[in-house]
mmCIF file of C-alpha atoms and ligand atoms in Angstrom:
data_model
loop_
_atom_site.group_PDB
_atom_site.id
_atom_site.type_symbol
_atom_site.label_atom_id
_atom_site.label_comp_id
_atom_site.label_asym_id
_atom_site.label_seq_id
_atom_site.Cartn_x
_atom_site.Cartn_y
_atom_site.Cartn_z
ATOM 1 C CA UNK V 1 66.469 151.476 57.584
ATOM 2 C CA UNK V 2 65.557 153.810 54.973
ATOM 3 C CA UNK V 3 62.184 154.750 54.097
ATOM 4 C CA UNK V 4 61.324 154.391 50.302
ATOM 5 C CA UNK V 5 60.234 157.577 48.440
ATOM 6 C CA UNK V 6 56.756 158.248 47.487
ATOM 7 C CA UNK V 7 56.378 156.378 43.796
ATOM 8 C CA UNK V 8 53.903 154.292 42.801
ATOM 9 C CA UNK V 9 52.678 150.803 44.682
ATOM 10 C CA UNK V 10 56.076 149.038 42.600
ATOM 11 C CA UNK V 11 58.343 151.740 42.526
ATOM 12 C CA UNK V 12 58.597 151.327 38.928
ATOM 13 C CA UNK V 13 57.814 152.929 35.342
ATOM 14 C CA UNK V 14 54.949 151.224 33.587
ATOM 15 C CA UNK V 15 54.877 148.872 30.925
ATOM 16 C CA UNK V 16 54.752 145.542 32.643
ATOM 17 C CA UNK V 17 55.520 142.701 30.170
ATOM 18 C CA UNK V 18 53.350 139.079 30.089
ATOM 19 C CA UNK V 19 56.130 137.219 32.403
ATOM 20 C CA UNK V 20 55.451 140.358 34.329
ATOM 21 C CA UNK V 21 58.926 142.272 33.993
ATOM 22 C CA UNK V 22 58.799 146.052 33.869
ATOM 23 C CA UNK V 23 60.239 147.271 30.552
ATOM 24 C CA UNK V 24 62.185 150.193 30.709
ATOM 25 C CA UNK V 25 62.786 152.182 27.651
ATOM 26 C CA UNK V 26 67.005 152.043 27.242
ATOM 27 C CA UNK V 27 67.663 149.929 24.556
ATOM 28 C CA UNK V 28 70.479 147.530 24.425
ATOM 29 C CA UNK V 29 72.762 148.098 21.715
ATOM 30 C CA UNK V 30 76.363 146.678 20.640
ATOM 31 C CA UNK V 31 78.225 144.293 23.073
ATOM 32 C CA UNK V 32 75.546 144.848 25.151
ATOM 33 C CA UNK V 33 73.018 143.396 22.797
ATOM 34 C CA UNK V 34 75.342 140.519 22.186
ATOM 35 C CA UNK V 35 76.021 139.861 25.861
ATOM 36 C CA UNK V 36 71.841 139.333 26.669
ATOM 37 C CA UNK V 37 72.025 137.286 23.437
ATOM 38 C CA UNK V 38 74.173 134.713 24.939
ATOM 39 C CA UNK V 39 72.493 134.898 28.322
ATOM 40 C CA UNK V 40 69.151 134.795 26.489
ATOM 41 C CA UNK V 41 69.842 131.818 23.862
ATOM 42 C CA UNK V 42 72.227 129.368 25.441
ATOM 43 C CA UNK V 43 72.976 130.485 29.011
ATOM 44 C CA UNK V 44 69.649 130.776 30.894
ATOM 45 C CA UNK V 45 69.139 127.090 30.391
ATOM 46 C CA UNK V 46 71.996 125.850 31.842
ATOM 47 C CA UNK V 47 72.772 128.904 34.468
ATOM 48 C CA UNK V 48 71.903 127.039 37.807
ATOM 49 C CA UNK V 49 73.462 123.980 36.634
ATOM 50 C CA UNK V 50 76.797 125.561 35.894
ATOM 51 C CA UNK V 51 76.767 128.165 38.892
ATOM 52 C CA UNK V 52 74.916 126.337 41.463
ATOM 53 C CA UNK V 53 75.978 127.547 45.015
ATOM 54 C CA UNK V 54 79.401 129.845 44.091
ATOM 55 C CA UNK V 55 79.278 131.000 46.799
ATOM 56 C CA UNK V 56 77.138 129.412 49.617
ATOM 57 C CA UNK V 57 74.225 131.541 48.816
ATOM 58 C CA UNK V 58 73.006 132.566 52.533
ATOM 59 C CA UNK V 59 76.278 133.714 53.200
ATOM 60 C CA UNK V 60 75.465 137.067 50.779
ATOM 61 C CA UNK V 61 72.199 137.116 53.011
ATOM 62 C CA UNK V 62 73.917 137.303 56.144
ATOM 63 C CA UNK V 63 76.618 139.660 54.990
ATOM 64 C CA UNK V 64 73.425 142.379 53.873
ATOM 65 C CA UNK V 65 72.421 141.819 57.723
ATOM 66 C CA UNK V 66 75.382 143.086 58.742
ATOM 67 C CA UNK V 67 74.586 146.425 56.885
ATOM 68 C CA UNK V 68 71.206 146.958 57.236
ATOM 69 C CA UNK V 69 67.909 145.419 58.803
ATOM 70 C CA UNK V 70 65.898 142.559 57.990
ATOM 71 C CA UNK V 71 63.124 143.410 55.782
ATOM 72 C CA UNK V 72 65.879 146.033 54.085
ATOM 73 C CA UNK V 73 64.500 146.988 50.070
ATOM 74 C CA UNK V 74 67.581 145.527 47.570
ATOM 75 C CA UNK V 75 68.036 146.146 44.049
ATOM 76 C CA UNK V 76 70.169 143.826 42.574
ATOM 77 C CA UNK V 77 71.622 144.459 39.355
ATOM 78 C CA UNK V 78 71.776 141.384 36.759
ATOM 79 C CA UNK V 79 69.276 139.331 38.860
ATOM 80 C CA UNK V 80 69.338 136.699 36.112
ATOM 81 C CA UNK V 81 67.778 133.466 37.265
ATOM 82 C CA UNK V 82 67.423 134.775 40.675
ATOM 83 C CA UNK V 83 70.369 132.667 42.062
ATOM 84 C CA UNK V 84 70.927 135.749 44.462
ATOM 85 C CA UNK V 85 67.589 136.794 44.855
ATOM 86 C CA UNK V 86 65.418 134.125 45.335
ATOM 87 C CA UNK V 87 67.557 133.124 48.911
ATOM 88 C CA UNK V 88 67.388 137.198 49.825
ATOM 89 C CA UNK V 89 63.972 136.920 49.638
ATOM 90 C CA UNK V 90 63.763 133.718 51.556
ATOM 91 C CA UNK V 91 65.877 135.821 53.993
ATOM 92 C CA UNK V 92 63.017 138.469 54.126
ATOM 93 C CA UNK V 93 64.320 141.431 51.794
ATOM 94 C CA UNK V 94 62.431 142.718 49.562
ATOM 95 C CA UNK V 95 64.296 142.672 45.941
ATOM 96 C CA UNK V 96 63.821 144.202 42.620
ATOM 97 C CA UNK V 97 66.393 142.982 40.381
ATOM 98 C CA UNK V 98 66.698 144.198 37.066
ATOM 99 C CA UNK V 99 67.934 142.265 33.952
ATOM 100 C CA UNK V 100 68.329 142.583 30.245
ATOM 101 C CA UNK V 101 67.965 138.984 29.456
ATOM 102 C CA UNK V 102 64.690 137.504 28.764
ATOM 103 C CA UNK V 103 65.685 134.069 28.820
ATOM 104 C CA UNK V 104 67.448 134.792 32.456
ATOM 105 C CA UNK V 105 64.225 136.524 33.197
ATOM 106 C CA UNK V 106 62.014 133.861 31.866
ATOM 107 C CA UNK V 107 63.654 131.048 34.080
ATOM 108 C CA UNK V 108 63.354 133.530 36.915
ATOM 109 C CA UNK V 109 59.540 134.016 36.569
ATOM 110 C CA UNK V 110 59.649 129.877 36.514
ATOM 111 C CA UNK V 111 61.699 129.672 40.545
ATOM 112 C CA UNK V 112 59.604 132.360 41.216
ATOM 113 C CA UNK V 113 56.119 132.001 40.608
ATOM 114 C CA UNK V 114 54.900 133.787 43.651
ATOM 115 C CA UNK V 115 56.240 136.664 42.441
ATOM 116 C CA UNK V 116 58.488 137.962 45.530
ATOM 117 C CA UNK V 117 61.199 139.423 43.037
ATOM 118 C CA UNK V 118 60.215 142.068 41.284
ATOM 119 C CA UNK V 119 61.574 142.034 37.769
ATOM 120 C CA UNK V 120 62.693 144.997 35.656
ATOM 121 C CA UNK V 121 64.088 144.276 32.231
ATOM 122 C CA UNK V 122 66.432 146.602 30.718
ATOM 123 C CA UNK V 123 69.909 147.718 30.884
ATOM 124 C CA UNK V 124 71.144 148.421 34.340
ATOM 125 C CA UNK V 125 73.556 150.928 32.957
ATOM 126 C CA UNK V 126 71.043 154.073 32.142
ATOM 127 C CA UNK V 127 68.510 152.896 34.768
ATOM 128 C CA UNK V 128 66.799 155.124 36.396
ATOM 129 C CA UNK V 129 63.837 153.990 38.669
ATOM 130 C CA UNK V 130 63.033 157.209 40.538
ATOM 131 C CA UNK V 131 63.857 155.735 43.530
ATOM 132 C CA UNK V 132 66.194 154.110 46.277
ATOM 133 C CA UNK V 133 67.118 151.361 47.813
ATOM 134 C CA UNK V 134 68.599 150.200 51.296
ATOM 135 C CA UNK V 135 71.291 147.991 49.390
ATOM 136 C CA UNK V 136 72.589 148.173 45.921
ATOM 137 C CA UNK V 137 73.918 144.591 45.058
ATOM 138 C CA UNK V 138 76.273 144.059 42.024
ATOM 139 C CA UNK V 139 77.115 140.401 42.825
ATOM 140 C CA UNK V 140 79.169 137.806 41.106
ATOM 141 C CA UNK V 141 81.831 140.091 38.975
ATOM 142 C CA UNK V 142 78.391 141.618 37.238
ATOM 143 C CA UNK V 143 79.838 144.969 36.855
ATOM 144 C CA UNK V 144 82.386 143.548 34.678
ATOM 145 C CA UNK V 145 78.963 143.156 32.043
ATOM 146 C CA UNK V 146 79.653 146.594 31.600
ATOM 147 C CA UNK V 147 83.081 146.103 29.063
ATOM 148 C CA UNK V 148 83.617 149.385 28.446
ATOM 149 C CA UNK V 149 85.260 152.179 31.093
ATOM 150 C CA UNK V 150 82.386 154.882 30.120
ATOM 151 C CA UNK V 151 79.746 151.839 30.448
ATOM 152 C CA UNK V 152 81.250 150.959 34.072
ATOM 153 C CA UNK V 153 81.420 154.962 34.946
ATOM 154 C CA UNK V 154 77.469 154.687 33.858
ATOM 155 C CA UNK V 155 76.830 151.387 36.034
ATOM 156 C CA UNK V 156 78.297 153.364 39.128
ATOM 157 C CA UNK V 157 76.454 156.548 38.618
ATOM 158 C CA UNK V 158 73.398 154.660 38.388
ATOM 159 C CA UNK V 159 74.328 152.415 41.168
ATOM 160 C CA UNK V 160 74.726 155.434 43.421
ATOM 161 C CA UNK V 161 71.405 157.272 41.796
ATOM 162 C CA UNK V 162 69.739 154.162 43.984
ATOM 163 C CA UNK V 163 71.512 154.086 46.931
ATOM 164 C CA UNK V 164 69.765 155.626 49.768
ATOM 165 C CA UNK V 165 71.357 158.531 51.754
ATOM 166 C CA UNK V 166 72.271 155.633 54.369
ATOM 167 C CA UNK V 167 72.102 152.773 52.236
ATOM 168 C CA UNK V 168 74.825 150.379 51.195
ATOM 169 C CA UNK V 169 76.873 149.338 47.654
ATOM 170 C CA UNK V 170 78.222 145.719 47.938
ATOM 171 C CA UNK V 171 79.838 144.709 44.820
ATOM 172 C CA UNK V 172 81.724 141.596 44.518
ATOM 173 C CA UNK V 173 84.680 141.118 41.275
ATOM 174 C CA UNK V 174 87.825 139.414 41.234
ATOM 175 C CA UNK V 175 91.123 140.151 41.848
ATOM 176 C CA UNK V 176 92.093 140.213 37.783
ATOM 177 C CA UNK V 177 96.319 139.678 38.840
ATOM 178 C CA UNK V 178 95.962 136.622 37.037
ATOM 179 C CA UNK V 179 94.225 137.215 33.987
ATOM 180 C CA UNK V 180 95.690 140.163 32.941
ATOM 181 C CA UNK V 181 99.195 138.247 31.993
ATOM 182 C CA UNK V 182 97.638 135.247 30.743
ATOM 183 C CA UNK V 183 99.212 134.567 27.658
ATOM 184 C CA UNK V 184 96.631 131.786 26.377
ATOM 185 C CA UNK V 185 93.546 130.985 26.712
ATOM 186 C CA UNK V 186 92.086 129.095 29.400
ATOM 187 C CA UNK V 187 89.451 125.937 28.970
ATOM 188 C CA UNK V 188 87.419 124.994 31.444
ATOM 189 C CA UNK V 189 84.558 122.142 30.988
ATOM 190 C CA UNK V 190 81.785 122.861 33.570
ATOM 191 C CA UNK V 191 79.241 119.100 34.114
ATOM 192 C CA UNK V 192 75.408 120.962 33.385
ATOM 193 C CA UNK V 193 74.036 118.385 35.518
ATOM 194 C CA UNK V 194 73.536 115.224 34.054
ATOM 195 C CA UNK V 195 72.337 116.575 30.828
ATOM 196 C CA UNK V 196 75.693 117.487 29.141
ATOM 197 C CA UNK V 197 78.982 119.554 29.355
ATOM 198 C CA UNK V 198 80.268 123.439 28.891
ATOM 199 C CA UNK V 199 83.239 124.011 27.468
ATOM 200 C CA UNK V 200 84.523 127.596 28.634
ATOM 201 C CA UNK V 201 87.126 129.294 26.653
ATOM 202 C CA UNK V 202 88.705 132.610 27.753
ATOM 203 C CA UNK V 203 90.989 134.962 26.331
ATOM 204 C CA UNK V 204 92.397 137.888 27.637
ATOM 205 C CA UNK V 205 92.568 141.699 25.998
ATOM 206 C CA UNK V 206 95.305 143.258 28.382
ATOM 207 C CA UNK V 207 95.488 146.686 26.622
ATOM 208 C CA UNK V 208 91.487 147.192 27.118
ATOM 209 C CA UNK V 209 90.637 144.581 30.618
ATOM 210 C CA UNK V 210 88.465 143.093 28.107
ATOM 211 C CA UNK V 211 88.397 139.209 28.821
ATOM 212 C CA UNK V 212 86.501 137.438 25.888
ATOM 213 C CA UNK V 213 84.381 134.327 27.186
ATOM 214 C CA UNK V 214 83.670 131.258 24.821
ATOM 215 C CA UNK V 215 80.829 128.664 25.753
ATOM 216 C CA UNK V 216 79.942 125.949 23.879
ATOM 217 C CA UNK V 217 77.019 123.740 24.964
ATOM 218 C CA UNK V 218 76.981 119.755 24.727
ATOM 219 C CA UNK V 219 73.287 118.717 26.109
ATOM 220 C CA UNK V 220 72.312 115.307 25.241
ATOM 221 C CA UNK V 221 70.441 115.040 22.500
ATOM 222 C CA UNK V 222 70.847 118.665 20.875
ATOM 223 C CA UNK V 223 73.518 120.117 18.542
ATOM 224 C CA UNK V 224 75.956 121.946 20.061
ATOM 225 C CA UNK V 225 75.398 125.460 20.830
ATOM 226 C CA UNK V 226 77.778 128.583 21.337
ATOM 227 C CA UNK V 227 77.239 131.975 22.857
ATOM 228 C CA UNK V 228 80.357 134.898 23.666
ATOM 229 C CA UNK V 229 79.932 137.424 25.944
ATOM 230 C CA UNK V 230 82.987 140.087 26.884
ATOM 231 C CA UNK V 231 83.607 141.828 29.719
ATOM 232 C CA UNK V 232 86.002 143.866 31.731
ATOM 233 C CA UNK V 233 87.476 143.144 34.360
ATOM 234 C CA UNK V 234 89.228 146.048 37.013
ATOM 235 C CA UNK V 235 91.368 146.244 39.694
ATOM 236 C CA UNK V 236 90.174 147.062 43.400
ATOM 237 C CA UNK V 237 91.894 150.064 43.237
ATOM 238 C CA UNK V 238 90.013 150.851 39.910
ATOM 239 C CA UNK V 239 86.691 150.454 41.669
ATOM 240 C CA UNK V 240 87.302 152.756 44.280
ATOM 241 C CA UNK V 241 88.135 155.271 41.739
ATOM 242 C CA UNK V 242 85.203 154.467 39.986
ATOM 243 C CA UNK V 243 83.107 154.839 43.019
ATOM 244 C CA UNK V 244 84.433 158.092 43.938
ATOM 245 C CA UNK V 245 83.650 159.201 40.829
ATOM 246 C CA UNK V 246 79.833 158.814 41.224
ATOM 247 C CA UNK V 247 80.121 159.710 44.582
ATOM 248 C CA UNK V 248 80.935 156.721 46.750
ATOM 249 C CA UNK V 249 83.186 155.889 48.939
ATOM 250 C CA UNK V 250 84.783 152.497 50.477
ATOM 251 C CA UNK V 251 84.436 151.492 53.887
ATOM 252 C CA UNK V 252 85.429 147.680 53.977
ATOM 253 C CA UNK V 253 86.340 144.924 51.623
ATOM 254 C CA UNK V 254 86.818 141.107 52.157
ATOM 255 C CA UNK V 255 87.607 138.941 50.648
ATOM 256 C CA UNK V 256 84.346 136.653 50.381
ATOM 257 C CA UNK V 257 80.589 137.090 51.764
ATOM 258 C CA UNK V 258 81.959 135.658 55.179
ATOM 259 C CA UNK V 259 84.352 139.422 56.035
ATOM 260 C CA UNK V 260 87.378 137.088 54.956
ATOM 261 C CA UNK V 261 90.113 139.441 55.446
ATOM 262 C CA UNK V 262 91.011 141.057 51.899
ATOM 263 C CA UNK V 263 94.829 140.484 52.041
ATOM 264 C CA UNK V 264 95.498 138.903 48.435
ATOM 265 C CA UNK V 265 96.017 135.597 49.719
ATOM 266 C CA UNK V 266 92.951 134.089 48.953
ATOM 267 C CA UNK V 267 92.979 131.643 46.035
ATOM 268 C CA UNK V 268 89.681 132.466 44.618
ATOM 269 C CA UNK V 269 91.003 135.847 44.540
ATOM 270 C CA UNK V 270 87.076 137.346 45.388
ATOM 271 C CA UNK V 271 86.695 140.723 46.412
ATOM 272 C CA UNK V 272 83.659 141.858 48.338
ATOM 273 C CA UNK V 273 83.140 145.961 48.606
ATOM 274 C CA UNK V 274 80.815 147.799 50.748
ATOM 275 C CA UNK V 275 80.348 151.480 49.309
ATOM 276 C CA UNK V 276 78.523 154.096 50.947
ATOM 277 C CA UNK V 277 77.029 157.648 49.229
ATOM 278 C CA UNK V 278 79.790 160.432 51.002
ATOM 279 C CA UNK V 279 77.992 162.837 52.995
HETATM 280 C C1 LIG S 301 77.204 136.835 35.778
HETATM 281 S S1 LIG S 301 75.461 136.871 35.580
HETATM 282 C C2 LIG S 301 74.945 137.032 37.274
HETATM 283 C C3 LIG S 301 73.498 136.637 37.528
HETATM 284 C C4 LIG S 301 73.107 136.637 39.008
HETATM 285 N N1 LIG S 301 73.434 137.891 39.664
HETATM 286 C C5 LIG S 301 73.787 135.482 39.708
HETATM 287 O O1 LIG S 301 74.740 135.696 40.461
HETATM 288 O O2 LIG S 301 73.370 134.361 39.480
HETATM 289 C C6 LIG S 301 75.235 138.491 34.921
HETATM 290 C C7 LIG S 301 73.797 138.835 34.587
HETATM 291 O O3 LIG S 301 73.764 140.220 34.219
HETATM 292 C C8 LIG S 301 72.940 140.370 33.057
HETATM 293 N N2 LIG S 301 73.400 141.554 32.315
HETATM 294 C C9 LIG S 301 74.546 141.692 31.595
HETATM 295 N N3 LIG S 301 74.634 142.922 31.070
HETATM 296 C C10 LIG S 301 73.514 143.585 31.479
HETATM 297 C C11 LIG S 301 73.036 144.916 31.278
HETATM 298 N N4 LIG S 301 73.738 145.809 30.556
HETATM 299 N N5 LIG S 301 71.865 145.286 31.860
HETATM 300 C C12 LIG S 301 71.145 144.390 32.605
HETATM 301 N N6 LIG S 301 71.553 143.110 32.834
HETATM 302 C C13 LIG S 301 72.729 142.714 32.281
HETATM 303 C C14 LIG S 301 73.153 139.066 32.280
HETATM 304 O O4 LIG S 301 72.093 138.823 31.364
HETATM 305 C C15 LIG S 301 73.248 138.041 33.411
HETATM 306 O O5 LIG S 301 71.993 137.514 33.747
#
C-alpha cells in the first residue's frame, strides 16, 4: 500500500463548510451547474430509494481487496449520498469522496454522522487535492457526468493526478451498444419507496454520446417535481483511449464488481475497468 504524501492532517485545501465539506474553489458552470441542480433539488431525496443496492454494494468492496490492502486510502469521485462509500468504509478504507451537490452531500452528512467519509464539494473535473490515493473510484457510469469529450479528458487527467505510483483506477460505465441507435425515448417508472413514483425519460444525442435524462417526481402529498441532467456516454474502447491519454493504462475489465468475464454477453451490459499510472 501506498504511503500518503506529507499534506495537512485531511489532505485537503481549507475552507471547511457547516455540514463539514471542504470547498474547493472551481466553480461549476453550464451543464455542469444544471446537472448538481437536479441532484441538489429533486434527486438527493429520493437517491437511495431509487438506486438502492445496484449492484450488491460489498461486492465493489471486495473487488478494491483484490487490488490493494485493507485499510487502502480511496477517493471516490461523485460520492453523492455515500451509497458507495458508506459500505467501503464499513469495509475499513478510508474514503474522501468529493461531490458538487449539496443536497447529495447534505443527505450524506445525515448516513454519516460519525464522519468516516470525508467530504469535498466541488467539481471533480479540475480537482486538484495535492495528493494521492491507493484507489481512484469512478463508480456507477459517473464519468459519463462529465458530457463533454474535453470535460471527460479533464476527469481522467485529474483521476490520474490522484492515483498513486502503484495505486489503482476502477471505473465502472456501460456498454452504450444500445443507446446509441435508440430511436425513441425510453420511460422507465422507478417505486421511491412507498412515498411515490419516478418517471425516467431518456433520449439519445448519437452525433455527440450525449443521452438527455428526464425525471419527474410523484411523492405523496407534493406537486410534482422535474430535474434533467445530460451526460455522455463512451465506448470501452473510448475509455482506454481516454486513459492513455492522461497516462493510464488497462489491465483488466469485467463485466460486474464480481471479475464477470467482459465478453458482451452480459445483459446489464456493465463494464468494470481497472487502470493503472504506466511506468
Ligand atoms: C450517478 S450519481 C453516483 C453517486 C454515487 N457514486 C453512487 O453510486 O451512489 C453521480 C454523482 O456525481 C455527482 N456529480 C456530477 N457531476 C459532478 C461534477 N462535475 N463534480 C462533482 N460531482 C459531480 C452528482 O451530483 C451525483 O451525486
Amino acid at each position: 500500500m501506498t504511503t500518503e504524501t506529507a499534506e495537512p492532517a485531511t489532505g485537503l485545501p481549507a475552507d471547511t463548510d457547516a455540514a463539514g465539506a471542504t470547498e474547493l474553489p472551481a466553480d461549476i458552470g453550464g451543464f455542469g451547474a444544471a446537472v448538481t441542480a437536479a441532484y441538489s433539488d429533486a434527486l438527493a431525496a429520493v437517491y437511495d430509494d431509487v438506486y438502492p443496492a445496484t449492484p450488491d454494494l460489498a461486492d465493489i468492496g471486495e473487488f478494491l481487496l483484490t487490488l490493494t490492502p485493507k485499510g487502502a486510502s480511496v477517493l471516490e469521485l461523485g460520492v453523492g449520498t455515500g451509497r458507495v462509500a458508506i459500505p467501503l468504509a464499513d469495509q475499513g478504507f478510508r474514503v474522501h469522496g468529493v461531490e458538487s451537490s449539496e443536497g447529495m452531500l447534505a443527505r450524506l452528512a445525515e448516513k454519516d454522522p460519525e464522519g468516516r467519509i470525508t467530504p469535498v464539494r466541488g467539481d471533480f473535473a479540475g480537482l486538484d487535492l495535492g495528493r494521492t490515493f491507493d484507489v481512484v473510484l469512478a463508480p456507477f457510469n459517473v464519468l459519463c457526468c462529465a458530457m463533454a469529450v474535453d470535460e471527460q479528458i479533464a476527469l481522467m487527467h485529474a483521476i490520474a493526478r490522484h492515483t498513486a505510483a502503484d495505486g489503482a483506477v476502477v471505473v465502472e460505465t456501460f456498454d452504450p451498444s444500445d443507446y446509441h441507435v435508440r430511436k425513441s425515448n425510453e420511460v422507465t417508472t422507478y417505486p421511491v419507496g412507498d412515498r411515490g413514483v419516478m418517471i425516467e425519460s431518456v433520449g439519445v444525442l448519437p452525433a455527440s454520446q450525449n443521452m438527455m435524462l428526464h425525471n419527474t417526481l410523484f411523492l405523496d402529498g407534493d406537486a410534482p417535481r422535474s430535474a434533467t441532467t445530460v451526460m455522455r456516454y463512451l465506448w470501452p474502447s473510448e475509455l482506454d483511449l481516454l486513459a492513455a491519454i492522461a497516462g493510464l493504462e488497462l489491465t483488466a475489465r469485467y463485466a460486474g464488481w464480481r471479475e464477470q468475464p467482459f465478453d458482451g454477453g452480459d445483459s446489464r451490459k456493465m463494464c468494470v475497468s481497472v487502470f493503472r499510472p504506466l511506468t
